[in-house]
Short mmCIF file of C-alpha atoms and ligand atoms in Angstrom, two decimals:
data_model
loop_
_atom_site.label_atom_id
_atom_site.label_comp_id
_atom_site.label_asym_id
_atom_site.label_seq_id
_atom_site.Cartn_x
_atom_site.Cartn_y
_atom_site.Cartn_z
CA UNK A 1 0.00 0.00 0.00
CA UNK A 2 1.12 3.60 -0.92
CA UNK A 3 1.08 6.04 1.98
CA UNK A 4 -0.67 9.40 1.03
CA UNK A 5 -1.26 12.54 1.83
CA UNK A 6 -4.50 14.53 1.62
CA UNK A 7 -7.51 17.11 2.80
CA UNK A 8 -10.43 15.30 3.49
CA UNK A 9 -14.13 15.79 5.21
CA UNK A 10 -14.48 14.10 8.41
CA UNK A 11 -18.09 14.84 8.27
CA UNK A 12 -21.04 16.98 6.56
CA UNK A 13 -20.65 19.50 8.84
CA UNK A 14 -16.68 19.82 9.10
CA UNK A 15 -14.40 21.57 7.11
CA UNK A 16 -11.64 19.77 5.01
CA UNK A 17 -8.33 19.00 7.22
CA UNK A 18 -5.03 17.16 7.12
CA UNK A 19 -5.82 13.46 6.35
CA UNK A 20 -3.33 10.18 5.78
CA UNK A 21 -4.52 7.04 4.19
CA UNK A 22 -3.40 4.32 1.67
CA UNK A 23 -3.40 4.41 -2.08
CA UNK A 24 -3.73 0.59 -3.58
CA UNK A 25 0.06 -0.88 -4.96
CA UNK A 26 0.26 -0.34 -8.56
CA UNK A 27 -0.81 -3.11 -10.32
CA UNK A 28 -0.19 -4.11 -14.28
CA UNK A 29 -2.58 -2.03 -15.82
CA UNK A 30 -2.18 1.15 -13.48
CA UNK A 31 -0.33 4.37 -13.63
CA UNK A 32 0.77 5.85 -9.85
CA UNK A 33 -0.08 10.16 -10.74
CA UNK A 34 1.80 12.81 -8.61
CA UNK A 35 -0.93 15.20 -8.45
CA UNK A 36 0.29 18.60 -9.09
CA UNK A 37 -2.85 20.71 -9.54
CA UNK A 38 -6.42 19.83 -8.44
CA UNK A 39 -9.34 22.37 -9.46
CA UNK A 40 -12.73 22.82 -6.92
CA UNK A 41 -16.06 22.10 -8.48
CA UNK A 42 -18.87 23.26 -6.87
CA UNK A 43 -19.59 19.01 -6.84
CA UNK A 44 -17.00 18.53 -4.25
CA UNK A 45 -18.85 21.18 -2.13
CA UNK A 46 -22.30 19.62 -2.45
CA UNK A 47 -20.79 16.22 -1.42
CA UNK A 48 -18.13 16.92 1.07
CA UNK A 49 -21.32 18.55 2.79
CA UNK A 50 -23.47 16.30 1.83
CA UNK A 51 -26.28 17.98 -0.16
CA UNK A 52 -26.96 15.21 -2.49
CA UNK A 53 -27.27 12.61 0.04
CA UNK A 54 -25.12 9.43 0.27
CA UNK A 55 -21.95 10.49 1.45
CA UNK A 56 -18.77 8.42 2.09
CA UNK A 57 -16.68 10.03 5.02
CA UNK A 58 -13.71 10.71 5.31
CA UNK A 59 -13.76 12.00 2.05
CA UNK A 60 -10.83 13.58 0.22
CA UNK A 61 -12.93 15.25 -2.80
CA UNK A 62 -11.08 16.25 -5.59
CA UNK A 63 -12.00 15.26 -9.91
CA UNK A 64 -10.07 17.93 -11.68
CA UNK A 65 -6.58 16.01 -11.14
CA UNK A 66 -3.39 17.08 -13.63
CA UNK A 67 -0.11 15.61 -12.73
CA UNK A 68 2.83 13.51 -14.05
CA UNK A 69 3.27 9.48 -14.16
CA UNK A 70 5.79 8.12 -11.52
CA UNK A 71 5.34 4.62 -11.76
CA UNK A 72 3.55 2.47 -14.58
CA UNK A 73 2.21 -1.16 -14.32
CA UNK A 74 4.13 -4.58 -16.11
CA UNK A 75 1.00 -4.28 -19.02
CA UNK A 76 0.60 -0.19 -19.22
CA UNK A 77 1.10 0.84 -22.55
CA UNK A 78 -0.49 4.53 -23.24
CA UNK A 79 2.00 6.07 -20.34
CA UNK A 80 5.64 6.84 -19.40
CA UNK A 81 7.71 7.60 -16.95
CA UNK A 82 7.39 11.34 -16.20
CA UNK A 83 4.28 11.88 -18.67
CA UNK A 84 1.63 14.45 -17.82
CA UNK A 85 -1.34 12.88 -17.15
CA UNK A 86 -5.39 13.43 -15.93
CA UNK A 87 -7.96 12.01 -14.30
CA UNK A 88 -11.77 13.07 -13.85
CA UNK A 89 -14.59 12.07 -12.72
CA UNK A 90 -14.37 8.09 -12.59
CA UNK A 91 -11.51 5.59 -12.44
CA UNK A 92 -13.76 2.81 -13.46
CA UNK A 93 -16.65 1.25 -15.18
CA UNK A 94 -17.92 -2.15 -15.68
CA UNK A 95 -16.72 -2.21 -19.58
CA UNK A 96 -19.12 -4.66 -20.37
CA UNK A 97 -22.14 -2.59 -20.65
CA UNK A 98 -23.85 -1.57 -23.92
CA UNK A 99 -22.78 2.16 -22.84
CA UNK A 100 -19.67 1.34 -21.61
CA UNK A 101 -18.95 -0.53 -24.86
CA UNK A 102 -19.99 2.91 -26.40
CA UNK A 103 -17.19 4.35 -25.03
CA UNK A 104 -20.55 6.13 -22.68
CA UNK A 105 -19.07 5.22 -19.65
CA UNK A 106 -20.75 7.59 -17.57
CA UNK A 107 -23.44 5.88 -18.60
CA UNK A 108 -22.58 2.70 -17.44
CA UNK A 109 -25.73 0.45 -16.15
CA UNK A 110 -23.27 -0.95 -13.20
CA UNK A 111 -22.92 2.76 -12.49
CA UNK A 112 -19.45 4.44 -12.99
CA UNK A 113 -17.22 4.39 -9.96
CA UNK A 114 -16.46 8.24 -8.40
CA UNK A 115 -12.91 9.24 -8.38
CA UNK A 116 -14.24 9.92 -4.99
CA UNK A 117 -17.37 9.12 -2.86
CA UNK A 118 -17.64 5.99 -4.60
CA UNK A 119 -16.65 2.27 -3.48
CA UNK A 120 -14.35 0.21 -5.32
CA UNK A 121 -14.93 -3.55 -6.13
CA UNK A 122 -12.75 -4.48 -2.55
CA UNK A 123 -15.49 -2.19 -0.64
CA UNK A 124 -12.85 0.45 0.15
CA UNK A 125 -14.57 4.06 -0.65
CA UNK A 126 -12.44 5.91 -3.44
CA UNK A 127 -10.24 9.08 -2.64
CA UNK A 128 -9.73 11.94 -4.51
CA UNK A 129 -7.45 14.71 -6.23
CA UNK A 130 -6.70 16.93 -2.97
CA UNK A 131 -4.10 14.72 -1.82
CA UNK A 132 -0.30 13.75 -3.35
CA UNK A 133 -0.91 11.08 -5.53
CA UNK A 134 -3.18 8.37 -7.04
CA UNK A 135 -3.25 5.21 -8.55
CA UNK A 136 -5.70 4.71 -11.47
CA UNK A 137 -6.13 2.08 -14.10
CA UNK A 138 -4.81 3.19 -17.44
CA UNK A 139 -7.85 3.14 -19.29
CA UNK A 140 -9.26 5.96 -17.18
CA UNK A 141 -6.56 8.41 -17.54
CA UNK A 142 -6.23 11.30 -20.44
CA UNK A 143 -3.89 12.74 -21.88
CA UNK A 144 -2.93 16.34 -20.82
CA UNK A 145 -1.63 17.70 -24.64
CA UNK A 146 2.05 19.83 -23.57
CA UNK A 147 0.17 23.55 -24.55
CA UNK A 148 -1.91 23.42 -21.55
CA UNK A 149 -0.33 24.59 -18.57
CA UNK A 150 -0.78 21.80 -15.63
CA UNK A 151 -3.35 24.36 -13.60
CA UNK A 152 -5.16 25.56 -16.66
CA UNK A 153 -5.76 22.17 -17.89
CA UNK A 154 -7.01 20.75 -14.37
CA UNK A 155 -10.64 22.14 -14.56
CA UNK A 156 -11.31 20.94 -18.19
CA UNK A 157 -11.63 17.12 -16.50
CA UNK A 158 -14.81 18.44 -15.30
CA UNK A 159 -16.06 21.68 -16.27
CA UNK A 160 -14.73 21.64 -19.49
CA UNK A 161 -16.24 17.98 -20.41
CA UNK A 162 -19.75 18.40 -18.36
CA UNK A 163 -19.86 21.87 -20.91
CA UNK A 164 -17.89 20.41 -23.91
CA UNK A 165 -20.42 16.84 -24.07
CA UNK A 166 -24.14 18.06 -24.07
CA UNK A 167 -22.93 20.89 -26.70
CA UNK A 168 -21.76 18.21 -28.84
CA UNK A 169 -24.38 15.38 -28.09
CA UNK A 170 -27.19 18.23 -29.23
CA UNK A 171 -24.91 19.58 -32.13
CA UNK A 172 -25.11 22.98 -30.77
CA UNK A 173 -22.80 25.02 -33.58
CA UNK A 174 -22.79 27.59 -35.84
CA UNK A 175 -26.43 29.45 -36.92
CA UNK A 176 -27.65 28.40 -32.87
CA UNK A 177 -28.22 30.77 -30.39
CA UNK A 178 -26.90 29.31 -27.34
CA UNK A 179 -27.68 30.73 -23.31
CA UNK A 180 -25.42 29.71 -20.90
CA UNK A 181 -27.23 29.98 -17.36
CA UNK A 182 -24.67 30.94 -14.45
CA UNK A 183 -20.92 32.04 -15.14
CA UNK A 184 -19.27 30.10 -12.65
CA UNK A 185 -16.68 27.04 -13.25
CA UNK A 186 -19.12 25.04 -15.68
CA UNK A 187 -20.33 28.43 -17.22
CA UNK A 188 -16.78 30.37 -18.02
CA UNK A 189 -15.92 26.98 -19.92
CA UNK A 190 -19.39 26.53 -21.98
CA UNK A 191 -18.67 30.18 -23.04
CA UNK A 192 -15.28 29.70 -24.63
CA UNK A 193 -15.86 26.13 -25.95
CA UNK A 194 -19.26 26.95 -27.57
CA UNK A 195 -17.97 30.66 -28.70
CA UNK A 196 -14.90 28.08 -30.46
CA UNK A 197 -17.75 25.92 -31.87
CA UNK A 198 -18.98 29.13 -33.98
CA UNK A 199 -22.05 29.64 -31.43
CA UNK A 200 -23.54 32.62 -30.79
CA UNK A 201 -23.45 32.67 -26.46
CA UNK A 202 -25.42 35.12 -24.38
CA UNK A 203 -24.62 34.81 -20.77
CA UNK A 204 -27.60 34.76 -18.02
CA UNK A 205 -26.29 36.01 -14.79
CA UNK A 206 -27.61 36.96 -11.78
CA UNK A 207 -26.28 40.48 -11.53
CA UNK A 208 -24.00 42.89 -13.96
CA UNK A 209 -20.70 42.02 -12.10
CA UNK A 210 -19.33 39.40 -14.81
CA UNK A 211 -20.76 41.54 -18.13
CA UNK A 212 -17.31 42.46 -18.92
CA UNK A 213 -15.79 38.75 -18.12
CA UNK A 214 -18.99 37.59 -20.24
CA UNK A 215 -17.59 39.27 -23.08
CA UNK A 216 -13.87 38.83 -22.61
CA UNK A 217 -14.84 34.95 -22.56
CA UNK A 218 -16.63 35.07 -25.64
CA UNK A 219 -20.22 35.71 -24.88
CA UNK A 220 -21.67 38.21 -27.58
CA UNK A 221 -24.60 38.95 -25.69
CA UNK A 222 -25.24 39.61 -21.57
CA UNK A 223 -28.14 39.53 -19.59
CA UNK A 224 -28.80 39.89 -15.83
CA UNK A 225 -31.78 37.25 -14.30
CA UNK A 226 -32.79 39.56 -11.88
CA UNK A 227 -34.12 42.07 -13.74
CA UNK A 228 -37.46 40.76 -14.70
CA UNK A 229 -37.44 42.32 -17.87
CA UNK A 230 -34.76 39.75 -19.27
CA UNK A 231 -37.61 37.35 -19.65
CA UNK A 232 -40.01 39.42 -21.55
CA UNK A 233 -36.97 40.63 -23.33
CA UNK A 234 -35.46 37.20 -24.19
CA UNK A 235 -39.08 35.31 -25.50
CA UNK A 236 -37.99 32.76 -27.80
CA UNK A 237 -34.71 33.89 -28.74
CA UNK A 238 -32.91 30.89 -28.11
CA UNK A 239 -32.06 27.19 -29.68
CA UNK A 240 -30.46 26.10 -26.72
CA UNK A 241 -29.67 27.10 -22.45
CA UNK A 242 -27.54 24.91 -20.72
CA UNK A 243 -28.21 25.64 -16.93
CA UNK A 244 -25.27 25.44 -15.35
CA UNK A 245 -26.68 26.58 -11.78
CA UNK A 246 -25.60 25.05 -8.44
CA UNK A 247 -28.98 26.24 -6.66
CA UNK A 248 -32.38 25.82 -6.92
CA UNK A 249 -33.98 28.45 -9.27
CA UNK A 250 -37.07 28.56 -11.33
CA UNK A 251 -36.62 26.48 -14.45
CA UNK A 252 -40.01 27.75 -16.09
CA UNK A 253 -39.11 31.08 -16.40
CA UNK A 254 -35.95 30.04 -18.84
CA UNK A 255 -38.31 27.75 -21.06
CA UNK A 256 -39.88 30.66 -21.94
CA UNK A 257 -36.51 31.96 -23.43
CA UNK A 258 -37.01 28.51 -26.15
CA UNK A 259 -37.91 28.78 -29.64
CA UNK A 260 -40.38 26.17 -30.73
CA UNK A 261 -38.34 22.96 -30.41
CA UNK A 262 -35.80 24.56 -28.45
CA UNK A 263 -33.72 22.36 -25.53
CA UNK A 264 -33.16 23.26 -22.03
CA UNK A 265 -29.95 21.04 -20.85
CA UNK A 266 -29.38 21.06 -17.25
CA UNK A 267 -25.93 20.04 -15.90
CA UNK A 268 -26.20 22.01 -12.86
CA UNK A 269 -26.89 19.76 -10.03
CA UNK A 270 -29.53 22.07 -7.06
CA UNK A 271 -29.77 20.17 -3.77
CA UNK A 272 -33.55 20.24 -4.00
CA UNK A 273 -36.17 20.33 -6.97
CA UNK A 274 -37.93 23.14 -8.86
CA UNK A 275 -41.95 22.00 -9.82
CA UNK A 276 -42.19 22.02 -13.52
CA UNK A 277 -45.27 23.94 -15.64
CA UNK A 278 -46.24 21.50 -18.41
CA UNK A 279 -47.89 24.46 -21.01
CA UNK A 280 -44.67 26.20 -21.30
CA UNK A 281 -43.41 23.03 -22.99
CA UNK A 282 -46.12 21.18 -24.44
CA UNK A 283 -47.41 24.48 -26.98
CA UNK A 284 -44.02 24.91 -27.98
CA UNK A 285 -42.76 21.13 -28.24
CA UNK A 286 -40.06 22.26 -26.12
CA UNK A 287 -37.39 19.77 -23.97
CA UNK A 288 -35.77 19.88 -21.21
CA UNK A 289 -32.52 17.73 -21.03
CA UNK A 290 -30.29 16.78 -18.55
CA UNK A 291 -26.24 15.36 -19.19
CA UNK A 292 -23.81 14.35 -17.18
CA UNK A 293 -19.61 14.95 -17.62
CA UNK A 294 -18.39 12.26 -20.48
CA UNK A 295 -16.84 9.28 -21.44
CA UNK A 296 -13.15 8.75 -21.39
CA UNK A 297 -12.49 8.99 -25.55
CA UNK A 298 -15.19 12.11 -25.31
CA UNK A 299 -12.83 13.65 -22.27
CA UNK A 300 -9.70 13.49 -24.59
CA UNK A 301 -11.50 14.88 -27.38
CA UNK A 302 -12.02 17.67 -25.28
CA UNK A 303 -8.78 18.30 -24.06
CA UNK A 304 -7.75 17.92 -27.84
CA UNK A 305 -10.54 20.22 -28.65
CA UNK A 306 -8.97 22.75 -26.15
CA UNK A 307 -5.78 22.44 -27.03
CA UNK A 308 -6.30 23.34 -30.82
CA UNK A 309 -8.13 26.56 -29.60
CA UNK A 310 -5.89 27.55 -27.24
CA UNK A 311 -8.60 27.02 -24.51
CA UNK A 312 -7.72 26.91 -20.51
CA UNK A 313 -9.84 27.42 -17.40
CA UNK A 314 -9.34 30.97 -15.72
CA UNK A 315 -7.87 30.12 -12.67
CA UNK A 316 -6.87 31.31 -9.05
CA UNK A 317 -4.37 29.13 -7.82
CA UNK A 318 -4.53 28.45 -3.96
CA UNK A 319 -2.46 26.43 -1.81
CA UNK A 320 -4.23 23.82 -0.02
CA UNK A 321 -4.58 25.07 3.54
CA UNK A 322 -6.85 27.85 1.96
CA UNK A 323 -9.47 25.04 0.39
CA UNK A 324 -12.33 25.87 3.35
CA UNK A 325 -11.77 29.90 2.73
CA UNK A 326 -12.35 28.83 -1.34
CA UNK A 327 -15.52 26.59 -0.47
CA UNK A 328 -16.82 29.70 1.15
CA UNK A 329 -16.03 32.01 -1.84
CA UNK A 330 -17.49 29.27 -4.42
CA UNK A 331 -20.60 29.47 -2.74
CA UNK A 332 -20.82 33.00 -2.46
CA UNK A 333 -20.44 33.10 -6.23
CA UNK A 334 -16.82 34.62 -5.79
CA UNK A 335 -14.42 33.23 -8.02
CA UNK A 336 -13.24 33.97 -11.34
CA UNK A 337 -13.45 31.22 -12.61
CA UNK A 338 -12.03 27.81 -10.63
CA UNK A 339 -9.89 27.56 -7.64
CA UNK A 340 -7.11 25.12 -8.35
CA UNK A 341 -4.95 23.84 -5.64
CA UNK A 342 -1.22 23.54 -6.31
CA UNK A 343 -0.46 20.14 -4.51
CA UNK A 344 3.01 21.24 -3.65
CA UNK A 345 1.53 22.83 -0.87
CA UNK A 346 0.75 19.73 0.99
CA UNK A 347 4.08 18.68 2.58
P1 NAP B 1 -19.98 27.47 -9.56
O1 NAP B 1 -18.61 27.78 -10.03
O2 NAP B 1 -20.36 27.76 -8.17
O3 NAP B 1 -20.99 28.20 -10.59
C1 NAP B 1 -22.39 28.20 -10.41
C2 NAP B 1 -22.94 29.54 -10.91
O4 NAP B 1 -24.35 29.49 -10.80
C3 NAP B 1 -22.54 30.76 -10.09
O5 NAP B 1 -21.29 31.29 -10.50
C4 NAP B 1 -23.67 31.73 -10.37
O6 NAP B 1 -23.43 32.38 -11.61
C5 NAP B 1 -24.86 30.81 -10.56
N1 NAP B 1 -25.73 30.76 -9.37
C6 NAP B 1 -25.39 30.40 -8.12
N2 NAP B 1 -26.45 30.47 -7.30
C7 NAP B 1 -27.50 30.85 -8.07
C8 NAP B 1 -28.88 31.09 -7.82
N3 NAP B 1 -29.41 30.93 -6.60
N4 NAP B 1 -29.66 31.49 -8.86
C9 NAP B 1 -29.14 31.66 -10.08
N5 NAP B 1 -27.83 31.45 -10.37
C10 NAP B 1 -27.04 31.07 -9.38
O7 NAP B 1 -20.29 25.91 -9.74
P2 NAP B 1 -19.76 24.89 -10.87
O8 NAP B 1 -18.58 24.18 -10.35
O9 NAP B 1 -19.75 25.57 -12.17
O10 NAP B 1 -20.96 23.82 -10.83
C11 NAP B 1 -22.27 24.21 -11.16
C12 NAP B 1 -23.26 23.10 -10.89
O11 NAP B 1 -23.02 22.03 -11.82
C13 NAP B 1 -23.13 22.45 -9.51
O12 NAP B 1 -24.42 22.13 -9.05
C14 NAP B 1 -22.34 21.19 -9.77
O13 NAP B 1 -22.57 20.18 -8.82
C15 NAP B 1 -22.90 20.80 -11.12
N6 NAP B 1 -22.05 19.91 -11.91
C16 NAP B 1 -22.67 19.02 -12.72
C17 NAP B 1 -21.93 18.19 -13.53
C18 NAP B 1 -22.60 17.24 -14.47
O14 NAP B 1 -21.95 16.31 -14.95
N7 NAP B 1 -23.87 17.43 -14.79
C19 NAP B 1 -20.54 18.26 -13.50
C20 NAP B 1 -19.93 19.21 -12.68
C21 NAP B 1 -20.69 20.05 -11.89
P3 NAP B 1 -23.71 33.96 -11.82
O15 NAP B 1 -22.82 34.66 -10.84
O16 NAP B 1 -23.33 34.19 -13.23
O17 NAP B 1 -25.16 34.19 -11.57
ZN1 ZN B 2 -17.01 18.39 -11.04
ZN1 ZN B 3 -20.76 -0.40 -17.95
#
């Protein structure tokens, strides 16, 4: 077993602190990654306080992991020695499952196993990316291509797929108006990968604070959701929203923004449910849609994708002894646009 070193959630109601435990040995199809960078999604929030339900404690959360291969299995043959490499949401999957077979494996009908807050085959619950290393099976790592820088890269394992997938899956692209629902760490990304598809993006945010960010990103358009006018404003402008919201909000109000046959994705994850009006949808023929991350040859694609347009996350590095101080600005909506923890921090 590999010693390691980590910040993990004792409970719901603590914050993160200084945790040891054991990484498995490396066996012949797994890759030992030095974690160098590790971004905060709002989904490590909601679980290492337990919003969702179901939580696994200690937990060390963590699925926006970039760092470099220090040990490779007898059988390993996509990684080196001293390769950057990532890891997202899932180290594992059945593989046997239509959808896994699809290359869906977030899909899979076994259900995917969590990089964290999940349970591995042995019964041992899975640990995440704020810690110094991990062991994961080859087949579940990407790729990180050499023009990304290490912290830049981190929050495309998760915010950048979750974004990147449902655009593709609906073929959001050029002659679509796209809204984007929320500028936080899913939103910033949806901006500059669908403003790279050849979308036209208008931001929905809940005050003017991020207009100029908005635009910067690649938004051509910028409108604030508290001004009531936005929705009489907006009728039927749009092809496409992808909510991206961490709280619960009324989803009605944005079907209105539809066209006839227009989709509603959501990918952000509320706590709690909204009731949903059946007219605003039915005389329109409108959907709503949910998606979650993507498969591992979808994740690369990505990161491909990203790399050919130059594409990073907006970060604010942090060392890890300020994670609880960056839960606290997450949730208050103050971050521009992912916190990502530089590992080298935790001696
Ligand atoms: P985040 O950085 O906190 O961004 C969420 C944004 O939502 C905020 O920046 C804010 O944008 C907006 N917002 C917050 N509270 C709101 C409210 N009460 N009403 C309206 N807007 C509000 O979070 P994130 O990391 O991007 O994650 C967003 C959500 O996606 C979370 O629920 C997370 O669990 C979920 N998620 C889902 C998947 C998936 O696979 N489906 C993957 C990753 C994350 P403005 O300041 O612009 O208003
Ligand atoms: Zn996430
Ligand atoms: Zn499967």
């Amino acid at each position: 077993m590999l010693p390691t070193k980590g910040y993990a959630a004792l409970s719901a109601k603590e914050t993160l602190q200084p945790f040891s435990f054991e990484r498995r040995d490396v066996g012949p199809h797994d890759v030992l990654i030095k974690i160098t960078h590790c971004g905060v999604c709002h989904s490590d929030i909601h679980q290492a306080r337990n919003e969702w339900g179901g939580s696994i404690f200690p937990m060390v959360p963590g699925h926006e992991i970039v760092g470099t291969v220090t040990q490779v299995g007898s059988a390993v043959k996509k990684f080196r020695m001293g390769d950057r490499a990532g890891v997202g949401c899932f180290v594992d999957s059945c593989r046997t499952c239509e959808a896994c077979l699809e290359g869906l494996e977030q899909y899979c009908e076994a259900g995917m196993l969590l990089t964290y807050n999940g349970r591995d085959k042995d019964g041992q619950p899975t640990q995440g990316g704020y810690s110094t290393q991990i062991v994961v099976d080859e087949n579940y790592v990407l790729q990180i291509p050499n023009v990304q820088s290490a912290a830049g890269a981190a929050p495309l394992l998760c915010a950048g797929i979750t974004t990147y997938s449902p655009l593709r899956h609906w073929g959001v692209g050029r002659y679509h108006k796209l809204a984007i629902v929320g500028l936080g760490g899913l939103g910033h990304m949806a901006v500059k990968i669908a403003s790279a598809m050849g979308t036209e993006v208008t931001v929905l945010s809940t005050s003017e604070k991020k207009r100029k960010d908005a635009e910067r990103l690649g938004a051509t358009h910028f409108a604030v959701t508290s001004q009531a006018e936005t929705f009489t404003q907006l009728q039927r402008r749009f092809d496409f929203i992808l909510d991206t919201v961490s709280a619960p909000h009324n989803y009605n109000a944005y079907v209105n923004l539809l066209k006839t046959d227009g989709t509603m994705i959501l990918v952000g994850a509320p706590d709690k449910p909204t009731p949903l009006e059946p007219f605003p949808l039915i005389i329109n023929r409108r959907r709503i849609a949910g998606s979650v991350i993507g498969g591992i040859r979808e994740t690369q694609e990505m990161l491909d994708f990203c790399a050919e347009h130059k594409i990073e996350s907006d970060v604010e590095v942090i060392p890890i002894q300020e994670v609880n101080a960056a839960y606290e600005r997450v949730v208050r909506g103050d971050v521009r646009f992912r916190f990502v923890i530089d590992l080298a921090s935790l001696k």
